[in-house]
Amino acid sequence: MLGFRAPQRLPFIAATAVLAAVASIAVVGAFFEPFNVTYDHRALIIGGKRRMLISAGVHYPRATPEMWPGIILKCKEGGADVIQTYVFWNGHEPVRGQYYFEGRYDLVKFVELVGSSGLYFHLRIGPYACAEWNFGGFPAWLRDIQGIEFRTNNGPFKVEMQRFVSKIVEMMKEEMLFSWQGGPIILLQIENEYGNIEGSYGEGGKEYVKWAAEMALSLGAGVPWVMCRQTDAPETVIDTCNGFYCDAFKPNAYKKPKIWTEDWNGWYASWGGRLPHRPVEDNAFAVARFFQRGGSYNNYYMFFGGTNFDRTAGGPFQITSYDYDAPIDEYGLLSEPKWGHLKDLHAAIKLCEPALAHVYSNVPVKMNERLPKNLNFCSAFLANIDEHKSVAVKFFGKDYTLPPWSVIVLPDCKNLAFNTAQVGSQISIKTSSPLLSCYSNTTAPGNLLLAAKDFSVSSTWMAFSEPIGIWNSNSFTTQQILEHLNVTKDASDYLWYITRINVSGEDITYWKEKDSHPALTIHNIRDVARIFLNGQLIGGTYGNWVKLEQTLQLVQGSNELALLSEAIGLKNYGAFIEKDGAGFRGPIKLTGFKDGEIDLSSFPWTYQVGLKGEFVKIFAPEETGKVDWTILQPDKMKTPFTWYKTYFDIPEEKVTIALDLGSMGKGQAWVNGHGLGRYWSLVAPKYGCPVTCNYRGAYNENKCLTNCGKPTQTLYHIPREWLQASSNLLVIFEETGGDPLQIKLKKHATVTICSQVSETHYPPLSSWHNPERFTGNISFDKSQPEMHLHCDDGYAISSITFASFGTPHGSCQYFSKGKCHAQNSSFVISEACLGRNSCYITVSIKTFSPDPCRGIVKTGNKERYFMVHNMMAAYLRFYLFYRTVAYFVLFFFYIFYY
């Protein structure tokens, strides 16, 4: 085993220069020779050639334009042929008829960057997206159109939907972005998972599906359209699969290819919930099975998840991070071993493409037959779908051992190229640690000074108290309870409901005699309600249409009751989402009065939309002076409904930065006017997270949960592009009373890399691309496995803390030497890797000679630590399996010479 650690960061200048070159990609002219896209039952046909396609899901608004080139490059390096995204209607048309295609919503630039990288593009116009995105991507103004009903055979809705879809298609045509124009777009999507809810709309739903398909085709885009999860998709549109597994999926017509539009390689998280994790062994198993059973296009949802900046997170209660346990994390760093293991899988699938892409039929074979010599292309997938037992297989005269829940890939029907259960990619362990000490070069009050040990806040915060209730003349009064979204139009999360309650002396006497207090009851609230009595916060609750009951300490005379309704993301999934709304439903009552119950629903209520600081935009550098800030005093600490601001400098080093808001309660945060998103320190349940996660067996979103007993999210991504060297403005709106003095800026980086590779591991996939392989001059039996290691971009391997070629014990961060150990292990690894951004070591006795223990299978094991940017090392477990009888599946392809 080989292993190492490194408590030191070394900048790698060459890698930094490469990054700069990538960021300056020029986007000019056509990206490809114009080509047509058609399909048959086997595959998409790209320019006349059937292709096995790997697609990476990336949502452009969930990253900054400056991040896009690096993310696209990492997708391509990970084996992607295609980038897939939704189109976000509410981002592009925030006001009816007023379009926005700039900044994070510059869709054309994003498509062009993909094309310039040599990748294809799958544009899912929808325009309903779901995507855990606010209102499923619909603009809030859409629900105000008279007579409208979403996603059914409804005239007003179809007019608006067709107008927007036509806008996007025409824009892509004008920019020459379709394949037949030399652009990267090869697929489009209309609607999204409509089959899940179609039954709710009866005949109207069926008619709507037909109309949507016909409308899409009438636009003349010139590339195929898909409908995902739509078993009744018309003959002219490809129906596709979404899910954790799609190997058993069959399109609704023979001539359609088998496409997996959403391979859920992770899952989203909600406030107060645990964090889902999908083991890469299972994800690789699912993908290999999909291609094994006739699949031709697989898209990872998500390959890069990103961040729900501003108020874009969906509802109810979607968190700000959309990391999604993706191969590329929300900061743009590789997540290993997921990225690396899937990269190897993609390379193995590509080796099989000549056989997979041909029209084939399953041909029964005997396991112990020799491989026929007259095969032109032959590729085999052997699968063991038993969750517990391994199986020994003799196939064409060769022996193979299949671990439980695994698929092995034989690109030439003889030699093993990939095993889904045998992870040979490096393990990345990331942490968020305090930034290096530095000091503000400005002296204005409110500057964020840096403590000696970490990047923490001194007492230089300034504060502004948000007015409770009415703060603007645009408030209005009516004698009824209005629905939240009808009033706010989603211009703000917040809506004030204010009324007055007159209390007589008789009521006061009655309560004293009864030793009781009156109570407020709201029968249904969504998502958060806060109760203020005479200017003081006295209670509240949160939930998805839950009941609220609150005791009131009323005084004689007039009492001001202010209710604050807060929307935490508009509903993004399900039927009739336009009718869901937010705020309060049902009667609002007072109980416990001498004369009985009082129904407040018909009282005069004054409505105020939003917060003063929000609408004045005091979070923007040019607007922050519009209110009277005061230096934060100790006695004003932890007060609810307070705005805080400070300034901070950042180190010159190009690290990825996170804002640690673990000391705060609930609110929103901005840096230099950019919305980082909502924050909320709700804690996940203490139970439900297994100590170890067994990847074997069918995965679901409640399996392999992590983060029990901790806040769902405490770290919030600050894109480096939003920062300047000094005087960065940080503004926080805190609702419940957090401690801003404990807020910290942290670097998010790979700090530990580990690797574990056995002598019996299969050779690197790169060895298959040697032309001599086809002449028989290269024997795979003599090829040696390799351990490949790499740092984050811009950094080098700085030190090695553990290395052992032999029989070491333990796992990443807990390795120890076994009885067999090559004494020169550390020296060999140091010579190969120290000071380099990446390296590889052949795992063989020859590399670590002399043999420390003859006749024993050795494993290479390594471990490293880094303080800032790092590399992680590959790990692979070698399984010893008995020759037991287990259920397995054999599937292979071959083409005879004619």
Coordinates of C-alpha atoms in Angstrom, one line a residue, residues 38-471:
T38 CA -31.3 12.2 -36.4
Y39 CA -31.9 8.9 -34.6
D40 CA -33.0 5.4 -34.8
H41 CA -33.9 2.8 -32.1
R42 CA -30.2 2.4 -31.2
A43 CA -28.8 5.9 -30.8
L44 CA -28.7 9.5 -31.8
I45 CA -27.1 9.8 -35.2
I46 CA -24.6 12.8 -35.2
G47 CA -23.5 13.7 -38.7
G48 CA -24.4 10.2 -39.9
K49 CA -22.7 8.3 -37.1
R50 CA -24.4 6.6 -34.2
R51 CA -22.9 7.9 -30.9
M52 CA -22.8 6.7 -27.3
L53 CA -23.1 10.0 -25.5
I54 CA -22.2 11.1 -21.9
S55 CA -23.8 14.4 -20.8
A56 CA -23.0 16.7 -17.9
G57 CA -25.8 18.6 -16.3
V58 CA -24.7 22.2 -15.6
H59 CA -27.1 25.1 -14.8
Y60 CA -25.6 28.4 -16.0
P61 CA -27.3 30.7 -13.4
R62 CA -25.9 28.6 -10.6
A63 CA -22.4 29.7 -11.3
T64 CA -20.8 33.0 -12.5
P65 CA -19.8 33.5 -16.2
E66 CA -16.2 33.6 -15.0
M67 CA -16.6 30.1 -13.6
W68 CA -18.2 28.6 -16.7
P69 CA -15.0 27.9 -18.8
G70 CA -13.3 26.0 -15.9
I71 CA -16.5 24.0 -15.2
I72 CA -17.0 23.1 -18.9
L73 CA -13.3 22.1 -19.2
K74 CA -13.6 19.8 -16.1
C75 CA -16.8 18.2 -17.6
K76 CA -14.9 17.5 -20.8
E77 CA -11.9 16.1 -19.0
G78 CA -14.3 13.9 -17.1
G79 CA -15.5 12.3 -20.3
A80 CA -18.5 14.4 -21.2
D81 CA -19.6 14.8 -24.8
V82 CA -22.6 17.0 -24.1
I83 CA -23.5 19.8 -21.6
Q84 CA -27.2 19.9 -20.6
T85 CA -29.1 22.7 -18.9
Y86 CA -32.6 23.9 -18.3
V87 CA -33.7 27.4 -19.4
F88 CA -34.9 29.5 -16.5
W89 CA -37.9 31.6 -17.7
N90 CA -38.2 33.7 -14.5
G91 CA -34.6 34.8 -14.8
H92 CA -34.9 35.7 -18.5
E93 CA -38.3 37.5 -18.3
P94 CA -38.6 38.9 -14.8
V95 CA -41.2 41.4 -16.1
R96 CA -43.6 40.4 -18.8
G97 CA -42.2 41.4 -22.2
Q98 CA -38.9 42.6 -20.7
Y99 CA -36.1 40.1 -21.3
Y100 CA -32.8 39.7 -19.5
F101 CA -29.8 37.7 -21.0
E102 CA -26.9 39.1 -19.2
G103 CA -24.5 38.1 -16.4
R104 CA -25.4 34.7 -15.0
Y105 CA -28.3 34.6 -17.4
D106 CA -26.2 35.1 -20.6
L107 CA -27.5 31.9 -22.2
V108 CA -26.0 32.6 -25.6
K109 CA -22.5 33.0 -24.1
F110 CA -22.8 29.8 -22.1
V111 CA -23.8 27.8 -25.2
E112 CA -21.0 29.4 -27.2
L113 CA -18.4 28.5 -24.5
V114 CA -19.6 24.9 -24.7
G115 CA -19.3 24.9 -28.5
S116 CA -15.9 26.4 -28.3
S117 CA -14.8 23.6 -26.1
G118 CA -15.8 21.0 -28.7
L119 CA -18.8 19.7 -26.8
Y120 CA -22.4 19.3 -27.9
F121 CA -25.4 21.0 -26.1
H122 CA -28.8 19.8 -24.9
L123 CA -31.1 22.7 -24.2
R124 CA -34.1 21.8 -22.1
I125 CA -36.4 24.8 -22.7
G126 CA -39.4 23.4 -20.9
P127 CA -40.2 26.2 -20.0
Y128 CA -41.2 24.5 -16.8
A129 CA -37.9 23.4 -15.1
C130 CA -38.6 22.2 -11.6
A131 CA -34.9 22.0 -10.7
E132 CA -35.5 22.9 -7.1
W133 CA -35.7 26.5 -8.6
N134 CA -38.0 29.2 -7.4
F135 CA -41.5 28.5 -8.8
G136 CA -40.1 25.8 -11.0
G137 CA -38.8 28.5 -13.3
F138 CA -42.1 30.2 -13.9
P139 CA -42.2 34.0 -13.6
A140 CA -44.5 35.1 -10.8
W141 CA -46.4 37.5 -13.1
L142 CA -47.6 34.5 -15.1
R143 CA -50.1 33.5 -12.4
D144 CA -51.7 37.0 -12.6
I145 CA -52.9 36.6 -16.2
Q146 CA -56.7 36.4 -16.2
G147 CA -58.1 32.9 -16.6
I148 CA -54.7 31.1 -16.6
E149 CA -54.1 27.6 -15.5
F150 CA -50.6 26.2 -15.8
R151 CA -49.5 23.2 -17.8
T152 CA -52.8 22.1 -19.2
N153 CA -55.0 22.7 -22.3
N154 CA -55.5 26.3 -21.2
G155 CA -55.5 29.1 -23.8
P156 CA -53.8 31.9 -21.8
F157 CA -51.0 29.6 -20.6
K158 CA -50.4 28.2 -24.1
V159 CA -50.0 31.7 -25.5
E160 CA -47.4 32.7 -23.0
M161 CA -45.6 29.3 -23.2
Q162 CA -45.4 29.4 -27.0
R163 CA -44.2 33.0 -26.9
F164 CA -41.3 32.2 -24.6
V165 CA -40.3 28.9 -26.2
S166 CA -40.3 30.6 -29.7
K167 CA -38.2 33.4 -28.2
I168 CA -35.5 31.0 -27.1
V169 CA -35.5 28.9 -30.4
E170 CA -35.3 32.0 -32.5
M171 CA -32.5 33.4 -30.4
M172 CA -30.5 30.2 -30.9
K173 CA -31.2 30.3 -34.7
E174 CA -30.1 34.0 -34.9
E175 CA -26.8 33.1 -33.1
M176 CA -26.2 30.1 -35.4
L177 CA -26.1 27.7 -32.5
F178 CA -28.0 24.7 -33.9
S179 CA -26.0 21.8 -35.3
W180 CA -27.1 22.3 -38.9
Q181 CA -25.7 25.8 -38.5
G182 CA -22.4 24.7 -37.2
G183 CA -23.4 25.2 -33.6
P184 CA -23.4 22.7 -30.6
I185 CA -27.1 22.3 -30.0
I186 CA -28.1 18.7 -30.8
L187 CA -31.2 18.2 -28.7
L188 CA -34.1 20.3 -27.3
Q189 CA -36.7 19.5 -24.6
I190 CA -40.3 20.6 -24.3
E191 CA -42.1 20.3 -21.0
N192 CA -40.5 18.4 -18.1
E193 CA -41.6 15.3 -16.2
Y194 CA -45.2 16.1 -17.1
G195 CA -46.2 12.5 -17.0
N196 CA -45.9 12.5 -13.2
I197 CA -48.8 14.9 -12.9
E198 CA -50.7 14.5 -16.2
G199 CA -53.5 12.5 -14.6
S200 CA -54.3 15.5 -12.3
Y201 CA -55.5 17.4 -15.4
G202 CA -57.6 14.7 -17.0
E203 CA -58.3 15.1 -20.7
G204 CA -56.9 18.6 -20.6
G205 CA -53.5 17.1 -19.7
K206 CA -53.6 14.7 -22.7
E207 CA -54.5 17.4 -25.1
Y208 CA -51.8 19.6 -23.7
V209 CA -49.1 17.0 -24.3
K210 CA -50.1 16.7 -28.0
W211 CA -50.2 20.5 -28.3
A212 CA -46.8 21.0 -26.7
A213 CA -45.1 18.5 -29.1
E214 CA -46.8 20.0 -32.1
M215 CA -45.9 23.6 -31.1
A216 CA -42.3 22.7 -30.5
L217 CA -41.9 20.9 -33.9
S218 CA -43.6 23.8 -35.6
L219 CA -40.7 26.1 -34.6
G220 CA -38.3 24.5 -37.1
A221 CA -35.4 24.1 -34.8
G222 CA -34.0 21.3 -37.0
V223 CA -32.9 19.0 -34.1
P224 CA -34.9 16.3 -32.2
W225 CA -37.1 17.2 -29.3
V226 CA -37.5 15.1 -26.2
M227 CA -40.0 14.8 -23.4
C228 CA -38.8 13.2 -20.2
R229 CA -41.0 10.9 -18.1
Q230 CA -43.7 11.1 -20.8
T231 CA -44.9 7.6 -21.7
D232 CA -47.6 9.1 -24.0
A233 CA -45.1 11.3 -25.9
P234 CA -46.2 11.6 -29.5
E235 CA -44.4 9.6 -32.2
T236 CA -42.5 12.7 -33.3
V237 CA -40.9 13.3 -29.9
I238 CA -38.5 11.1 -28.0
D239 CA -39.7 10.1 -24.5
T240 CA -36.8 9.7 -22.0
C241 CA -36.1 8.5 -18.5
N242 CA -35.3 10.3 -15.3
G243 CA -34.3 8.4 -12.1
F244 CA -31.7 6.7 -10.1
Y245 CA -31.8 3.7 -12.5
C246 CA -32.9 3.6 -16.1
D247 CA -31.5 0.4 -17.4
A248 CA -35.0 -1.2 -17.6
F249 CA -36.5 1.8 -19.4
K250 CA -38.0 1.3 -22.8
P251 CA -39.1 4.2 -25.1
N252 CA -42.7 4.1 -26.2
A253 CA -41.8 3.3 -29.8
Y254 CA -39.2 1.0 -31.3
K255 CA -37.6 3.7 -33.5
K256 CA -36.7 5.9 -30.6
P257 CA -33.3 5.6 -28.8
K258 CA -33.0 4.9 -25.1
I259 CA -32.1 8.3 -23.4
W260 CA -31.5 9.0 -19.7
T261 CA -32.1 12.7 -19.3
E262 CA -31.6 12.8 -15.5
D263 CA -29.2 10.3 -13.9
W264 CA -29.6 11.4 -10.3
N265 CA -26.0 11.0 -9.1
G266 CA -26.9 12.9 -6.0
W267 CA -29.9 14.6 -4.4
Y268 CA -30.9 18.0 -3.1
A269 CA -31.1 19.1 0.6
S270 CA -33.7 21.1 2.5
W271 CA -33.4 23.3 5.5
G272 CA -33.3 21.2 8.7
G273 CA -32.5 18.1 6.7
R274 CA -29.6 15.7 6.4
L275 CA -27.3 15.7 3.4
P276 CA -27.7 13.0 0.8
H277 CA -24.7 11.1 -0.6
R278 CA -24.8 8.6 -3.4
P279 CA -21.8 6.2 -3.5
V280 CA -19.9 6.3 -6.9
E281 CA -19.8 2.5 -7.0
D282 CA -23.6 2.4 -7.3
N283 CA -23.8 5.3 -9.7
A284 CA -21.2 3.7 -12.0
F285 CA -23.1 0.4 -11.7
A286 CA -26.3 2.1 -12.8
V287 CA -24.7 3.8 -15.8
A288 CA -22.9 0.7 -16.9
R289 CA -26.2 -1.3 -16.7
F290 CA -27.9 1.4 -18.7
F291 CA -25.4 1.1 -21.6
Q292 CA -25.3 -2.6 -21.2
R293 CA -29.0 -2.9 -21.8
G294 CA -29.2 -0.7 -24.8
G295 CA -28.8 2.9 -23.5
S296 CA -27.2 5.5 -25.8
Y297 CA -27.3 8.8 -24.0
N298 CA -26.7 9.4 -20.3
N299 CA -26.9 12.8 -18.5
Y300 CA -25.7 13.3 -15.0
Y301 CA -28.1 15.4 -12.9
M302 CA -26.0 17.2 -11.7
F303 CA -22.4 17.0 -12.9
F304 CA -22.0 20.5 -11.4
G305 CA -24.8 21.6 -9.1
G306 CA -23.7 25.1 -8.1
T307 CA -25.3 27.6 -5.9
N308 CA -28.8 29.1 -5.5
F309 CA -27.8 32.8 -5.4
D310 CA -30.2 35.6 -4.5
R311 CA -33.7 34.1 -3.9
T312 CA -33.6 31.5 -6.6
A313 CA -33.8 28.4 -4.4
G314 CA -37.1 26.6 -4.8
G315 CA -39.7 25.6 -2.3
P316 CA -40.6 24.8 0.2
F317 CA -37.3 25.1 2.1
Q318 CA -34.6 24.3 -0.5
I319 CA -31.2 25.3 0.8
T320 CA -28.8 27.8 -0.9
S321 CA -26.3 25.2 -1.8
Y322 CA -27.1 23.0 -4.8
D323 CA -24.0 21.0 -4.5
Y324 CA -26.0 17.8 -5.2
D325 CA -23.1 15.5 -4.3
A326 CA -21.9 16.2 -7.9
P327 CA -18.5 15.2 -9.4
I328 CA -17.7 19.0 -9.5
D329 CA -18.6 20.7 -6.2
E330 CA -20.4 24.0 -6.0
Y331 CA -17.1 25.9 -5.7
G332 CA -15.9 24.3 -9.0
L333 CA -13.5 21.8 -7.4
L334 CA -13.4 18.2 -8.3
S335 CA -15.1 15.8 -5.9
E336 CA -13.1 12.6 -5.8
P337 CA -13.4 9.7 -6.1
K338 CA -16.7 10.4 -7.9
W339 CA -15.3 12.5 -10.7
G340 CA -12.3 10.2 -11.4
H341 CA -14.2 6.9 -11.2
L342 CA -16.9 8.1 -13.6
K343 CA -14.2 9.5 -15.9
D344 CA -12.7 6.0 -16.1
L345 CA -16.2 4.5 -16.7
H346 CA -16.8 7.0 -19.6
A347 CA -13.4 6.0 -21.1
A348 CA -14.4 2.3 -20.9
I349 CA -17.8 3.0 -22.5
K350 CA -16.1 4.9 -25.4
L351 CA -13.8 1.9 -26.0
C352 CA -17.0 -0.1 -26.5
E353 CA -18.7 2.5 -28.8
P354 CA -17.9 0.7 -32.1
A355 CA -19.8 -2.4 -30.9
L356 CA -22.4 -0.6 -28.9
A357 CA -23.4 1.8 -31.7
H358 CA -24.1 -1.0 -34.2
V359 CA -27.5 -2.4 -34.5
Y360 CA -27.3 -5.7 -32.6
S361 CA -29.3 -8.5 -31.3
N362 CA -28.6 -10.5 -28.1
V363 CA -26.9 -13.7 -29.0
P364 CA -26.8 -16.5 -26.5
V365 CA -23.3 -17.9 -25.9
K366 CA -21.6 -20.5 -23.8
M367 CA -19.4 -19.1 -21.1
N368 CA -16.5 -21.6 -21.7
E369 CA -16.4 -21.1 -25.5
R370 CA -13.3 -19.5 -27.0
L371 CA -13.7 -16.1 -28.6
P372 CA -14.5 -16.4 -32.3
K373 CA -11.7 -15.2 -34.5
N374 CA -14.1 -13.7 -37.1
L375 CA -15.4 -10.9 -34.9
N376 CA -14.9 -7.4 -36.1
F377 CA -16.1 -5.5 -33.0
C378 CA -16.7 -7.3 -29.8
S379 CA -17.4 -5.7 -26.4
A380 CA -18.9 -7.4 -23.3
F381 CA -20.5 -6.2 -20.1
L382 CA -20.8 -8.8 -17.3
A383 CA -23.0 -7.8 -14.5
N384 CA -23.6 -9.3 -11.0
I385 CA -26.9 -7.8 -9.6
D386 CA -26.8 -9.8 -6.4
E387 CA -26.4 -7.5 -3.4
H388 CA -24.5 -9.9 -1.2
K389 CA -22.6 -12.6 -3.2
S390 CA -19.7 -12.5 -5.6
V391 CA -19.6 -14.7 -8.6
A392 CA -16.9 -16.4 -10.6
V393 CA -17.5 -16.4 -14.4
K394 CA -15.6 -18.2 -17.2
F395 CA -16.3 -16.2 -20.4
F396 CA -14.7 -17.2 -23.7
G397 CA -12.2 -19.3 -21.8
K398 CA -11.1 -16.6 -19.3
D399 CA -11.9 -16.4 -15.6
Y400 CA -13.5 -13.2 -14.1
T401 CA -14.6 -12.5 -10.6
L402 CA -17.6 -10.1 -10.2
P403 CA -18.2 -8.5 -6.8
P404 CA -21.7 -8.1 -5.6
W405 CA -23.7 -5.3 -7.4
S406 CA -21.1 -4.7 -10.1
V407 CA -20.5 -4.6 -13.8
I408 CA -17.2 -5.3 -15.5
V409 CA -16.4 -3.9 -19.0
L410 CA -14.4 -5.9 -21.5
P411 CA -14.0 -3.6 -24.6
D412 CA -12.5 -6.5 -26.6
C413 CA -14.5 -9.3 -25.0
K414 CA -11.2 -10.5 -23.4
N415 CA -9.5 -7.9 -21.3
L416 CA -10.9 -6.1 -18.2
A417 CA -11.0 -2.3 -18.6
F418 CA -13.3 -1.3 -15.8
N419 CA -15.0 -2.6 -12.7
T420 CA -17.8 -0.5 -11.2
A421 CA -17.1 -1.8 -7.7
Q422 CA -13.3 -1.3 -7.8
V423 CA -12.6 2.4 -7.3
G424 CA -9.1 3.4 -8.5
S425 CA -9.5 7.2 -8.3
Q426 CA -8.1 9.4 -5.6
I427 CA -10.1 10.3 -2.6
S428 CA -10.6 14.0 -2.0
I429 CA -11.2 15.2 1.6
K430 CA -12.0 18.9 1.6
T431 CA -12.3 21.3 4.5
S432 CA -13.1 24.9 5.0
S433 CA -10.5 26.5 7.2
P434 CA -9.8 30.1 8.2
L435 CA -8.1 32.3 5.7
L436 CA -4.5 33.3 6.3
S437 CA -4.1 36.3 8.6
C438 CA -4.0 39.7 7.0
Y439 CA -5.3 43.2 7.9
S440 CA -7.6 45.7 6.4
N441 CA -5.9 48.6 4.6
T442 CA -8.8 50.9 5.3
T443 CA -9.7 52.6 8.5
A444 CA -13.3 53.6 8.0
P445 CA -15.7 52.5 10.8
G446 CA -17.2 49.1 10.2
N447 CA -14.2 47.5 8.5
L448 CA -13.8 43.8 9.0
L449 CA -10.4 43.4 10.7
L450 CA -8.6 40.0 10.7
A451 CA -7.7 38.4 14.0
A452 CA -4.2 36.9 14.4
K453 CA -5.2 33.3 13.9
D454 CA -8.0 33.4 11.4
F455 CA -10.1 35.6 9.2
S456 CA -12.7 36.6 11.9
V457 CA -14.6 39.7 12.7
S458 CA -13.6 42.3 15.3
S459 CA -16.0 44.8 16.9
T460 CA -16.1 47.0 13.8
W461 CA -19.6 46.0 12.7
M462 CA -22.2 48.6 12.1
A463 CA -25.9 48.0 12.6
F464 CA -29.3 49.3 11.4
S465 CA -32.6 48.2 13.0
E466 CA -35.3 47.2 10.4
P467 CA -38.6 49.0 11.1
I468 CA -41.3 46.6 12.4
G469 CA -44.4 46.9 10.2
I470 CA -45.1 49.9 8.1
W471 CA -42.1 51.8 6.7

